[in-house]
mmCIF file of C-alpha atoms in Angstrom:
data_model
loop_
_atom_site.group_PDB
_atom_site.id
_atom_site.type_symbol
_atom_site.label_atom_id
_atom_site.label_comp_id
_atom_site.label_asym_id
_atom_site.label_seq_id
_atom_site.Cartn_x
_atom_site.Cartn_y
_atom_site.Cartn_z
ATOM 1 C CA UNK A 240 30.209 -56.451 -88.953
ATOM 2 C CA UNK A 241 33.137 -54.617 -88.110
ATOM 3 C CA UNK A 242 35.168 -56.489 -90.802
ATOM 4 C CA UNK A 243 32.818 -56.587 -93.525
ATOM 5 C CA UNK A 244 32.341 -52.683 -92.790
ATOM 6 C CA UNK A 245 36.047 -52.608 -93.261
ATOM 7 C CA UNK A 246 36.356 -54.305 -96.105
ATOM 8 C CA UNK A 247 33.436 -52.338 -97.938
ATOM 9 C CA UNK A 248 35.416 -49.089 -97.457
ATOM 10 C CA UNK A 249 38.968 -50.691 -98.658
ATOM 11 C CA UNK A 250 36.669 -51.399 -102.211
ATOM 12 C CA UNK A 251 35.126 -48.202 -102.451
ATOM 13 C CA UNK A 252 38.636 -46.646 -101.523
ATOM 14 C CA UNK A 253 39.512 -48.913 -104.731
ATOM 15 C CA UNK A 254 37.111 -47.680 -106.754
ATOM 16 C CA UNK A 255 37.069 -43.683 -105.921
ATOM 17 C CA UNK A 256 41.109 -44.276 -106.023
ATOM 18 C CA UNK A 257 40.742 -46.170 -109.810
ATOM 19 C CA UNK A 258 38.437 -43.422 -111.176
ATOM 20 C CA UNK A 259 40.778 -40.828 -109.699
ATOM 21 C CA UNK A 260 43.443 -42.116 -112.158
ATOM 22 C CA UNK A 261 40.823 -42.532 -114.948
ATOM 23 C CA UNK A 262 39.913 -38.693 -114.292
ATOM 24 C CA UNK A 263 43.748 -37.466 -114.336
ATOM 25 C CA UNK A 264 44.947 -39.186 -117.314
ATOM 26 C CA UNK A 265 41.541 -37.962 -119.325
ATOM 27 C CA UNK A 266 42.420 -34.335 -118.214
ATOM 28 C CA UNK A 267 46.114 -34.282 -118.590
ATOM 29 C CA UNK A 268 45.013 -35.883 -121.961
ATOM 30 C CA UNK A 269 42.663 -34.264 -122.968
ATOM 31 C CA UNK A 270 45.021 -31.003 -121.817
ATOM 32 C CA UNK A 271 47.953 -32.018 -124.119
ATOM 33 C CA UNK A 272 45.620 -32.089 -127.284
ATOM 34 C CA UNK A 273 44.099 -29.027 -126.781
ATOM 35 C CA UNK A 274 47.506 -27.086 -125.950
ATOM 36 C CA UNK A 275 49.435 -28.752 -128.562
ATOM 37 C CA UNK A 276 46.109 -27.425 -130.764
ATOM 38 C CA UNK A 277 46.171 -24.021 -129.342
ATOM 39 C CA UNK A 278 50.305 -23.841 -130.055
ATOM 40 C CA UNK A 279 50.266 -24.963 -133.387
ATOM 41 C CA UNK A 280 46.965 -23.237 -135.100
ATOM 42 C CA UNK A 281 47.955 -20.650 -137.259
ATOM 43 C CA UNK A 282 44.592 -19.066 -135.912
ATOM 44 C CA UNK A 283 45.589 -19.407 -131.793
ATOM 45 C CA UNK A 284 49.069 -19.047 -131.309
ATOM 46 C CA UNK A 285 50.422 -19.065 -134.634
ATOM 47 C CA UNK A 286 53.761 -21.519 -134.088
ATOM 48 C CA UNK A 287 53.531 -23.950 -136.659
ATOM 49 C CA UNK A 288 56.387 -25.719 -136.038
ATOM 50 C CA UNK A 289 55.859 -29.466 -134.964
ATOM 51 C CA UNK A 290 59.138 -30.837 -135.271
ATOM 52 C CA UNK A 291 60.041 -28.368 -132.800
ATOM 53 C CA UNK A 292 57.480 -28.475 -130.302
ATOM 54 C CA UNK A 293 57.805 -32.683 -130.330
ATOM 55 C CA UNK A 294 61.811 -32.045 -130.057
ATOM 56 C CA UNK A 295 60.960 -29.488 -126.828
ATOM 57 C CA UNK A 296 59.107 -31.953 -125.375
ATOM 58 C CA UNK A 297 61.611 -34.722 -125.982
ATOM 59 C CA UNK A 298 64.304 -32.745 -124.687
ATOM 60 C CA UNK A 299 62.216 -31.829 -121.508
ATOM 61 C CA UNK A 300 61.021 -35.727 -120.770
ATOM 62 C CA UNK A 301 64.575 -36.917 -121.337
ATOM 63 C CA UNK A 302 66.195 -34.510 -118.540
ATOM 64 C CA UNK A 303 63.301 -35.473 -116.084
ATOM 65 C CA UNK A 304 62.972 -39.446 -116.859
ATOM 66 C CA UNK A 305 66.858 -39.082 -116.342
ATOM 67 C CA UNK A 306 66.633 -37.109 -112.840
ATOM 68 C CA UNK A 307 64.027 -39.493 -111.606
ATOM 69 C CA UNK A 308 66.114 -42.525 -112.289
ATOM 70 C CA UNK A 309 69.197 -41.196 -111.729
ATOM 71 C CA UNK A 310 69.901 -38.781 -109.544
ATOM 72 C CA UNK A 311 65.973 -39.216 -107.534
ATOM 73 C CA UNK A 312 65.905 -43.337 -108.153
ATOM 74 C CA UNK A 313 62.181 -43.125 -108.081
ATOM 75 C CA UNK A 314 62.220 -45.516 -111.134
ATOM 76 C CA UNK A 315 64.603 -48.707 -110.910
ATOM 77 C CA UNK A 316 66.541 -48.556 -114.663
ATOM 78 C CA UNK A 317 65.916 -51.687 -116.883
ATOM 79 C CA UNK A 318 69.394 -53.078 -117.591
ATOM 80 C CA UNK A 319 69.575 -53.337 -121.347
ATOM 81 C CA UNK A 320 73.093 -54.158 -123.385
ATOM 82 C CA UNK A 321 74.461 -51.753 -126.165
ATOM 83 C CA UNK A 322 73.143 -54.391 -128.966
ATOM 84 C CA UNK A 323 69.439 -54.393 -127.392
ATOM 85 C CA UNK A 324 69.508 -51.079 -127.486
ATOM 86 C CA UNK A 325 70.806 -50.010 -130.844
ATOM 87 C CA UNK A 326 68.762 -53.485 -132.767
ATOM 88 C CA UNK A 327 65.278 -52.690 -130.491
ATOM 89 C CA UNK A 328 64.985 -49.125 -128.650
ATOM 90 C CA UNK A 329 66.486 -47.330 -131.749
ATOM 91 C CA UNK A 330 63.917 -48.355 -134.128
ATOM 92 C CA UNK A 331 60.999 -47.368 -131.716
ATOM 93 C CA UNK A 332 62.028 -44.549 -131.361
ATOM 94 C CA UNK A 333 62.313 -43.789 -134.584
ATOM 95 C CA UNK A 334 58.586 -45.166 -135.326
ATOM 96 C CA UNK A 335 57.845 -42.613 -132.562
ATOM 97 C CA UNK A 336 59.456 -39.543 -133.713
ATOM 98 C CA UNK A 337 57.852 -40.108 -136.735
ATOM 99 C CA UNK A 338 54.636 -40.823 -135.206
ATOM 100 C CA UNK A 339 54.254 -37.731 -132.889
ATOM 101 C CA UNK A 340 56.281 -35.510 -135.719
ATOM 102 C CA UNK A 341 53.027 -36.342 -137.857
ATOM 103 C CA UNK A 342 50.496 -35.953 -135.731
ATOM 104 C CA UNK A 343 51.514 -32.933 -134.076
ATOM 105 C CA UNK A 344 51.777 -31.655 -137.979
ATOM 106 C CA UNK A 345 47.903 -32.618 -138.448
ATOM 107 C CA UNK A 346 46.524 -30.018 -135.927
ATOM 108 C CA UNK A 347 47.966 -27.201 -138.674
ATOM 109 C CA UNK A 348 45.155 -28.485 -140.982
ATOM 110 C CA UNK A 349 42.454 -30.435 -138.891
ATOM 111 C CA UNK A 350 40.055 -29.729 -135.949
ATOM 112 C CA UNK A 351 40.391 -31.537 -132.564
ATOM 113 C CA UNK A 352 36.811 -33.088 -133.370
ATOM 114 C CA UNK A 353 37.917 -34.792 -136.944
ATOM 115 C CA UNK A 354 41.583 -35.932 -135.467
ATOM 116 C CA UNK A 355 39.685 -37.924 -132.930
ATOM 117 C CA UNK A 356 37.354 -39.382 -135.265
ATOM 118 C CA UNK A 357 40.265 -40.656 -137.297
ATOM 119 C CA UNK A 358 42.680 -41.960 -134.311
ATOM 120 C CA UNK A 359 39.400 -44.420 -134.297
ATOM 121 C CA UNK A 360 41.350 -46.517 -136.835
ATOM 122 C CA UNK A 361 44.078 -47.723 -134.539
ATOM 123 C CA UNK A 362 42.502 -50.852 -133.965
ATOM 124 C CA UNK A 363 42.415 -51.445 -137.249
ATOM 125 C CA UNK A 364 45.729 -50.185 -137.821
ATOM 126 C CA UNK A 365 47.485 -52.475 -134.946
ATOM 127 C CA UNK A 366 45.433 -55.391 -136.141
ATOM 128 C CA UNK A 367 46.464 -55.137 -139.622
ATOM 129 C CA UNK A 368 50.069 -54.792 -138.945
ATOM 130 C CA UNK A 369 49.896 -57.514 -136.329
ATOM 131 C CA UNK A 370 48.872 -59.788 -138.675
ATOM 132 C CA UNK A 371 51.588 -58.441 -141.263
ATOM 133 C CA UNK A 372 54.026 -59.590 -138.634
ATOM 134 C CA UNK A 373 52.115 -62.833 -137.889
ATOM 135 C CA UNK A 374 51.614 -61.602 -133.855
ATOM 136 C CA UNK A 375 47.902 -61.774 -134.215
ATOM 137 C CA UNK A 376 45.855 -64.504 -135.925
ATOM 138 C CA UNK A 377 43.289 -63.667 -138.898
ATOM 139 C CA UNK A 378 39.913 -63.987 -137.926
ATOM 140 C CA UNK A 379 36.805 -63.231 -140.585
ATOM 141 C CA UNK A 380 34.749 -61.500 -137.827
ATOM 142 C CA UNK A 381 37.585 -59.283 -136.481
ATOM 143 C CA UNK A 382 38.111 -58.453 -139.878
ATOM 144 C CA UNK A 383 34.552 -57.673 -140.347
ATOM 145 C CA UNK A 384 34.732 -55.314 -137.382
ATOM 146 C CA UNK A 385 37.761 -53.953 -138.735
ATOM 147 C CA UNK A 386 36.254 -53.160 -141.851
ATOM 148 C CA UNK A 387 32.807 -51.556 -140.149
ATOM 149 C CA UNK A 388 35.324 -48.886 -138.167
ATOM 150 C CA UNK A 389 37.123 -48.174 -141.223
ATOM 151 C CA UNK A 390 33.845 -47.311 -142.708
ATOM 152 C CA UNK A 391 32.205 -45.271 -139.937
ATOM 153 C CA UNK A 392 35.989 -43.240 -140.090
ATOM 154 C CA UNK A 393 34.781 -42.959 -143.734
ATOM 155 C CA UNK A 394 31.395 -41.810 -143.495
ATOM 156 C CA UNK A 395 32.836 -39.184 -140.642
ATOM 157 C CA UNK A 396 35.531 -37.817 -143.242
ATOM 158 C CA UNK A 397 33.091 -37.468 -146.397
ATOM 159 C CA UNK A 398 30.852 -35.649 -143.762
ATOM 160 C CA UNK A 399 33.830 -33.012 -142.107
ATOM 161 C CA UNK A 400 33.180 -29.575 -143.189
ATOM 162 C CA UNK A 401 37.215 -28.618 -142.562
ATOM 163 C CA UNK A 402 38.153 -31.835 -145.108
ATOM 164 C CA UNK A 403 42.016 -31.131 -145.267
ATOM 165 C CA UNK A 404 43.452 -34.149 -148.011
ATOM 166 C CA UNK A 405 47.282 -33.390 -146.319
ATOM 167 C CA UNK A 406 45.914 -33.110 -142.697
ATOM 168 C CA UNK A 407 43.974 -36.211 -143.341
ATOM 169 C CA UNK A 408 47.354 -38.429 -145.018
ATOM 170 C CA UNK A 409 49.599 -36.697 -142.048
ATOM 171 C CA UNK A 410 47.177 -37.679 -139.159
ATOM 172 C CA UNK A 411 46.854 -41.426 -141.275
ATOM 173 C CA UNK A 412 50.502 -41.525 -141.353
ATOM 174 C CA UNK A 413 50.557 -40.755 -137.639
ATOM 175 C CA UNK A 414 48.228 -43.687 -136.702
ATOM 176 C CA UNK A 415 50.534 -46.095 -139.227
ATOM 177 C CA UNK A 416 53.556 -45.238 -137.861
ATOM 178 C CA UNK A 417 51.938 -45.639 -134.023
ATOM 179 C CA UNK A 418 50.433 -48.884 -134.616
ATOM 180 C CA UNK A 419 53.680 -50.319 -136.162
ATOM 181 C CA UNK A 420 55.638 -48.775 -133.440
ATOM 182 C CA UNK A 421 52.933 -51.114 -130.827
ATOM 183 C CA UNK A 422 53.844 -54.307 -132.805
ATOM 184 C CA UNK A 423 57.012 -53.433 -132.594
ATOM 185 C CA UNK A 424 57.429 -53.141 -128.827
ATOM 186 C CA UNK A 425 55.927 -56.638 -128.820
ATOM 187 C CA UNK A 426 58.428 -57.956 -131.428
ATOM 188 C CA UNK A 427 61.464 -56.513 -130.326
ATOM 189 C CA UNK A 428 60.870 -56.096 -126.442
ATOM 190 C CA UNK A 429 58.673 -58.000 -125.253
ATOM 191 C CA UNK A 430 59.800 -61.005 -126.543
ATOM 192 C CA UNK A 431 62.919 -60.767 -124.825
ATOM 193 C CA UNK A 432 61.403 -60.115 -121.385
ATOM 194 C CA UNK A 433 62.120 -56.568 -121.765
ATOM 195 C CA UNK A 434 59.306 -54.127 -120.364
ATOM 196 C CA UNK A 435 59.579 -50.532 -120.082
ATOM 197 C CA UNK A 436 57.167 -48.516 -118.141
ATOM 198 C CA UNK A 437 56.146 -45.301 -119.398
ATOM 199 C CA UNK A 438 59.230 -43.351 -117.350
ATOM 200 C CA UNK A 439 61.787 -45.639 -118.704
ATOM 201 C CA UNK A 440 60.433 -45.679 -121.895
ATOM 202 C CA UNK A 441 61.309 -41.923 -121.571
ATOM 203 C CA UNK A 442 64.763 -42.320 -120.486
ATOM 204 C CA UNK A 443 65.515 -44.604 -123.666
ATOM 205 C CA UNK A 444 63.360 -43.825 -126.432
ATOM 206 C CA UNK A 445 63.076 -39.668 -125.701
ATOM 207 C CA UNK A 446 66.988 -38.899 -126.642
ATOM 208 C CA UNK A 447 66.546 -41.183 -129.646
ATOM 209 C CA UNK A 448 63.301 -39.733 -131.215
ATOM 210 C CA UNK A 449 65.256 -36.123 -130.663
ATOM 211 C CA UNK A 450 67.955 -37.134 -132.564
ATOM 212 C CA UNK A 451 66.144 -38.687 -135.360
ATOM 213 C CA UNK A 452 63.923 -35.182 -135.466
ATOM 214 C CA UNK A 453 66.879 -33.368 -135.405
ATOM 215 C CA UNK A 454 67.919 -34.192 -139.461
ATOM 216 C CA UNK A 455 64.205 -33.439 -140.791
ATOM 217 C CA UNK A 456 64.345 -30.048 -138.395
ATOM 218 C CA UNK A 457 67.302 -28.647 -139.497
ATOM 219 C CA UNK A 458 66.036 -29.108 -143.410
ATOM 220 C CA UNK A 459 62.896 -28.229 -142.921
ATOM 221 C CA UNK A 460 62.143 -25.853 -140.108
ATOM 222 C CA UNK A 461 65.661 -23.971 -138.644
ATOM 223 C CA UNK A 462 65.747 -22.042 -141.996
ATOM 224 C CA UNK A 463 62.254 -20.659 -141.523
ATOM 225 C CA UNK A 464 62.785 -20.301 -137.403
ATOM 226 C CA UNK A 465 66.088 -18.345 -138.832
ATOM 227 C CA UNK A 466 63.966 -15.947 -140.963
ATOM 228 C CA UNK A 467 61.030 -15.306 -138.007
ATOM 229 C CA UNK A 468 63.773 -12.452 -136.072
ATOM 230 C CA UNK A 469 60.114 -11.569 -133.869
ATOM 231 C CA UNK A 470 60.013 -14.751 -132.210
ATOM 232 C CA UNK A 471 60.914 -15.253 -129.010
ATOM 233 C CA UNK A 472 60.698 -18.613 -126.642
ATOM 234 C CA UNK A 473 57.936 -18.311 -124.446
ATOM 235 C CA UNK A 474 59.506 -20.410 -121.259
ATOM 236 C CA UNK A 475 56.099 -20.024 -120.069
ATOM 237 C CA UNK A 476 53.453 -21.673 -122.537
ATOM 238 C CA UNK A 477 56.157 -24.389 -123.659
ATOM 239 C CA UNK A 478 57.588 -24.695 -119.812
ATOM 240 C CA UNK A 479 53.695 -25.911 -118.854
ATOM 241 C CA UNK A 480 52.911 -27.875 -122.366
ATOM 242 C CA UNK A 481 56.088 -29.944 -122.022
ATOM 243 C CA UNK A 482 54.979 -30.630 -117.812
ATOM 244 C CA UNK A 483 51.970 -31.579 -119.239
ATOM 245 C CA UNK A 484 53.357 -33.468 -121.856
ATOM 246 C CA UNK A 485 55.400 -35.610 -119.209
ATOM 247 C CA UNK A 486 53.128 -35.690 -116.657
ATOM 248 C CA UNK A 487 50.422 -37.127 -119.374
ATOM 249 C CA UNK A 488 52.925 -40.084 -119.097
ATOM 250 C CA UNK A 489 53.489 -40.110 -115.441
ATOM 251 C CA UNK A 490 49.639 -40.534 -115.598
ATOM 252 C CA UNK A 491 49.830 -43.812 -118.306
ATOM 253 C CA UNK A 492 52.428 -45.143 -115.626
ATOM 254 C CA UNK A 493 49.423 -44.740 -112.667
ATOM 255 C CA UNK A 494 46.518 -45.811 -114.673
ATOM 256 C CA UNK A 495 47.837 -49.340 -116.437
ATOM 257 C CA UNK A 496 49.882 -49.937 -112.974
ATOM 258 C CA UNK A 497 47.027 -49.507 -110.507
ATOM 259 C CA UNK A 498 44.066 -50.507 -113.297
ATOM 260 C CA UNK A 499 44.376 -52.146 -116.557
ATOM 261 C CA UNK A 500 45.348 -51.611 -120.354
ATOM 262 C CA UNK A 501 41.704 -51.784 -120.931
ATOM 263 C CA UNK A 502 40.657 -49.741 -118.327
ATOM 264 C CA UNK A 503 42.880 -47.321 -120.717
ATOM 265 C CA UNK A 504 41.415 -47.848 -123.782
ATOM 266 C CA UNK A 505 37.519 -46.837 -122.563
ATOM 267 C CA UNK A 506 38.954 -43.820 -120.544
ATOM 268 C CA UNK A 507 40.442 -43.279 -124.238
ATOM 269 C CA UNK A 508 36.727 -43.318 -125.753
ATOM 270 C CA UNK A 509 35.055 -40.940 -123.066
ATOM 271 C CA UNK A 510 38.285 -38.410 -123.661
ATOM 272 C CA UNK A 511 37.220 -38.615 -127.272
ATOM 273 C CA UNK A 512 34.197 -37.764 -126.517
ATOM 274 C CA UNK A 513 34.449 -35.122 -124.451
ATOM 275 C CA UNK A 514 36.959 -33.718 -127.128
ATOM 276 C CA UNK A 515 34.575 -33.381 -130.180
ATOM 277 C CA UNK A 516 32.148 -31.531 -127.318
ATOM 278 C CA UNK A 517 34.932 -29.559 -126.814
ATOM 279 C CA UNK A 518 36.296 -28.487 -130.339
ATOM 280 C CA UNK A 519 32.431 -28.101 -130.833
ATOM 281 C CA UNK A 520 31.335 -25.848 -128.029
ATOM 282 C CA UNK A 521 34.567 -23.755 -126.993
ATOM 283 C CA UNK A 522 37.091 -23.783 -129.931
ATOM 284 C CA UNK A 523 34.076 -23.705 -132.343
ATOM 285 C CA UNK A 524 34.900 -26.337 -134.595
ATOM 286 C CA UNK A 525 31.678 -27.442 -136.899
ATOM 287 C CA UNK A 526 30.715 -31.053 -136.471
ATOM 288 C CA UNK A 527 28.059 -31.895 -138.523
ATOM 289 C CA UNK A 528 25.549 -35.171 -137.729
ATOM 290 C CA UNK A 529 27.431 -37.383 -140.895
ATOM 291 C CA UNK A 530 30.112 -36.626 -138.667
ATOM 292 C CA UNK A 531 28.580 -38.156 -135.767
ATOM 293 C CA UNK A 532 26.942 -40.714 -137.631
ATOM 294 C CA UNK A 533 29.879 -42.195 -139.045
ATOM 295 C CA UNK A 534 32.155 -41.682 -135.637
ATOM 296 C CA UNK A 535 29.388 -43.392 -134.120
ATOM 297 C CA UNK A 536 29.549 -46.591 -135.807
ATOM 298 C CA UNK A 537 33.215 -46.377 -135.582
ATOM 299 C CA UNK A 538 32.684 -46.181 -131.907
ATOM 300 C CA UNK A 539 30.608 -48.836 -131.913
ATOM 301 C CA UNK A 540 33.253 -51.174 -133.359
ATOM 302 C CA UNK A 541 35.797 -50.114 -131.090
ATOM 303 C CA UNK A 542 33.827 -50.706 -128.081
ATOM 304 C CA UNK A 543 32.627 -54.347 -129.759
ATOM 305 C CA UNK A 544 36.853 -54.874 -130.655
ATOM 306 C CA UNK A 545 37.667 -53.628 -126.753
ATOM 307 C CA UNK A 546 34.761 -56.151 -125.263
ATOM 308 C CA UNK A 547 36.315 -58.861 -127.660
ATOM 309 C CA UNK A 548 39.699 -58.322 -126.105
ATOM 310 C CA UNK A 549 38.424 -58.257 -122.589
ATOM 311 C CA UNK A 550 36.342 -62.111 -122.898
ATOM 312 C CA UNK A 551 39.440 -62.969 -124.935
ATOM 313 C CA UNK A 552 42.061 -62.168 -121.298
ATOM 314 C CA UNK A 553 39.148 -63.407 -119.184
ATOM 315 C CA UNK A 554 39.056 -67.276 -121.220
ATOM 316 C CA UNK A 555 42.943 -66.764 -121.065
ATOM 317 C CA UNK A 556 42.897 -66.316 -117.510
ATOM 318 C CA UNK A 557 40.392 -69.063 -116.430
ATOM 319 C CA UNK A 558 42.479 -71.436 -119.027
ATOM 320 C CA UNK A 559 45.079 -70.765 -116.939
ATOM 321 C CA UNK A 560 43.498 -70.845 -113.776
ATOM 322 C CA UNK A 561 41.945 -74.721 -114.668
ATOM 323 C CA UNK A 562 45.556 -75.443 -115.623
ATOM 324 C CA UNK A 563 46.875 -74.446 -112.450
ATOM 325 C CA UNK A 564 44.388 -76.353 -110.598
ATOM 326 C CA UNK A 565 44.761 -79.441 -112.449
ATOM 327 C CA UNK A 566 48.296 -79.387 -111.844
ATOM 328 C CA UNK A 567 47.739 -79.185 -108.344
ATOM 329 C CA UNK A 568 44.817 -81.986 -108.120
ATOM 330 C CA UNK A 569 47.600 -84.194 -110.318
ATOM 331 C CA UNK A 570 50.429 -83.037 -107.461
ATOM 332 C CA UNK A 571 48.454 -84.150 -104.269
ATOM 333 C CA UNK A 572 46.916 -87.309 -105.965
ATOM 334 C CA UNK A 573 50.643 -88.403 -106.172
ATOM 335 C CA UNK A 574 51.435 -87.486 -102.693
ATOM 336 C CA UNK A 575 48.594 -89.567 -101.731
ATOM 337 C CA UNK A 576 49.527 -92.280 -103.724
ATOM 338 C CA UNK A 577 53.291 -91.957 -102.437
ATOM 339 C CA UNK A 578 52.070 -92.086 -98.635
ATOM 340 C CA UNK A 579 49.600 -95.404 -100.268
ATOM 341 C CA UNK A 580 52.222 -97.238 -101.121
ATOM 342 C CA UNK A 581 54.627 -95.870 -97.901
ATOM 343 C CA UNK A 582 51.819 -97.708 -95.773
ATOM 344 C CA UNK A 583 51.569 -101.122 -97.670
ATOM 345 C CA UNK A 584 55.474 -101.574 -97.275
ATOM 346 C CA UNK A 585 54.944 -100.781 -93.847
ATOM 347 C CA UNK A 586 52.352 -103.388 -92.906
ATOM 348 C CA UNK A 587 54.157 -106.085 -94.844
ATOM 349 C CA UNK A 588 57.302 -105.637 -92.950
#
């Protein structure tokens, strides 16, 4: 009794400790979107600078993924030559800079509510350009699923009363450049045994993705930072939106370590969710029901795409799991037959 009561309370420890990380990361993200909202909006704070808040935040991760591994060795380094770096961490990080530079830039033009209903085509996105690079198989039906988000995205857009054409090709871009930038880490990374974690993914890819924002910044938004004399840097506000920022990825780090990717990816749909309520309720944002109608059969073909991957790792998993037993079976029917054979030489001498 004693030990099943024990191990009851080591599950449900599991459990309240799982949804503890699942509650974190969907506040911490759900925190960074609306502060990087609230900075941005010429209506809130009035900064519209993106390519400086994402180099801020850069600069701030960098110096803190580099005291953790460095100087506080929380986080063992992954040893990585100068050529694996400059041929397979460079380009990332230039996918991501351009990635965050865009979607950072959508929040000028777009509510919270609409950006979420469009980051509903990264499935489609990552499956497309997976099968560009010949990582993931065609398949009619996932194609067909593909095709039934795309259209419930659709259906959301011709129904958004804010319709913004550039906010809608920046926050597109944004998803492109992410989804490549996925592939990417499976093409160039992965394939060589290489896996960062989200801190040490910090410590490489950060200094990079400030460098490469650095050329577009100094075109584009030091002449106008030049002209606006009545600024001044709030350490404040971007202090606690760059924590956030990092500690958003701290969470990642918890919640894939201690749960799963997938476990991820439906947190990902509540914090969605919750985010439309939001923009609706507090910031005021009008969703209207073709909104809804068409996020909701985009939702419907993530979750459908999500369950897909999940029986998909679960027939991978028992594959393996037969194989691993028939290899076994095969290893102790020789050592029987070995011992066999030891016993007939025996009784014939």
């Amino acid at each position: 009794m004693g030990k099943g009561g024990s191990l009851s309370d080591g599950v449900i420890k599991k459990i309240l400790l799982s949804y503890t990380y699942v509650a974190i990361w969907i506040f911490l993200s759900f925190t960074v979107i609306v502060y990087n909202k609230y900075i941005l909006d010429k209506k809130m704070y009035n900064w519209p600078f993106p390519i400086s808040l994402t180099m801020i935040h850069m600069s701030f991760c960098s110096t803190l993924a580099f005291l953790l591994i460095k100087v506080f060795k929380v986080v063992e380094p992954v040893s990585m030559s100068r050529e694996v770096y400059l041929s397979s961490v460079v380009p990332i990080g230039a996918l991501y800079s351009l990635s965050l530079w865009l979607s950072n830039s959508a929040y000028i033009y777009l509510s919270v509510s609409f950006i979420q209903m469009l980051k509903a085509l990264m499935p489609v996105a990552v499956y497309s350009i997976g099968v560009l690079f010949k990582k993931e198989g065609f398949k009619t039906d996932t194609m067909v699923n593909m095709l039934s988000i795309s259209f419930g995205v659709a259906i959301a857009a011709y129904g958004e009363a804010r319709f913004d054409t550039w906010g809608v090709i920046l926050q597109l871009g944004a998803v492109a450049f992410e989804a490549t930038r996925l592939v990417m880490i499976q093409i160039l990374l992965t394939s060589k045994g290489i896996t960062l974690n989200p801190i040490t993914s910090l410590y490489y890819v950060a200094p990079c993705c400030f460098v490469f924002l650095l050329v577009p910044w100094i075109f584009v938004e030091l002449p106008v930072l030049k002209e606006t004399s009545s600024f001044h840097f709030d350490f404040a506000i971007f202090g606690t939106n760059s924590l956030c920022a990092f500690a958003l990825n701290l969470a990642v780090f918890l919640l894939v370590g201690k749960t799963s990717a997938l476990t991820m990816n439906v947190a990902g749909v509540v914090k969605d969710w919750l985010l439309i309520a939001f923009s609706w309720s507090v910031i005021k944002d009008t969703v209207t029901p073709i909104n809804l109608f068409g996020y909701g059969l985009a939702f419907l073909g993530v979750a459908y795409y999500n369950h897909s991957k999940l029986q998909a790792l679960k027939a991978k998993e028992a594959q393996k799991k037969t194989a691993q037993a028939d290899e076994e079976a095969g290893r102790l029917l020789e050592e029987r037959e070995s011992e066999g054979n030891g016993k007939k030489s025996e009784s014939q001498s």
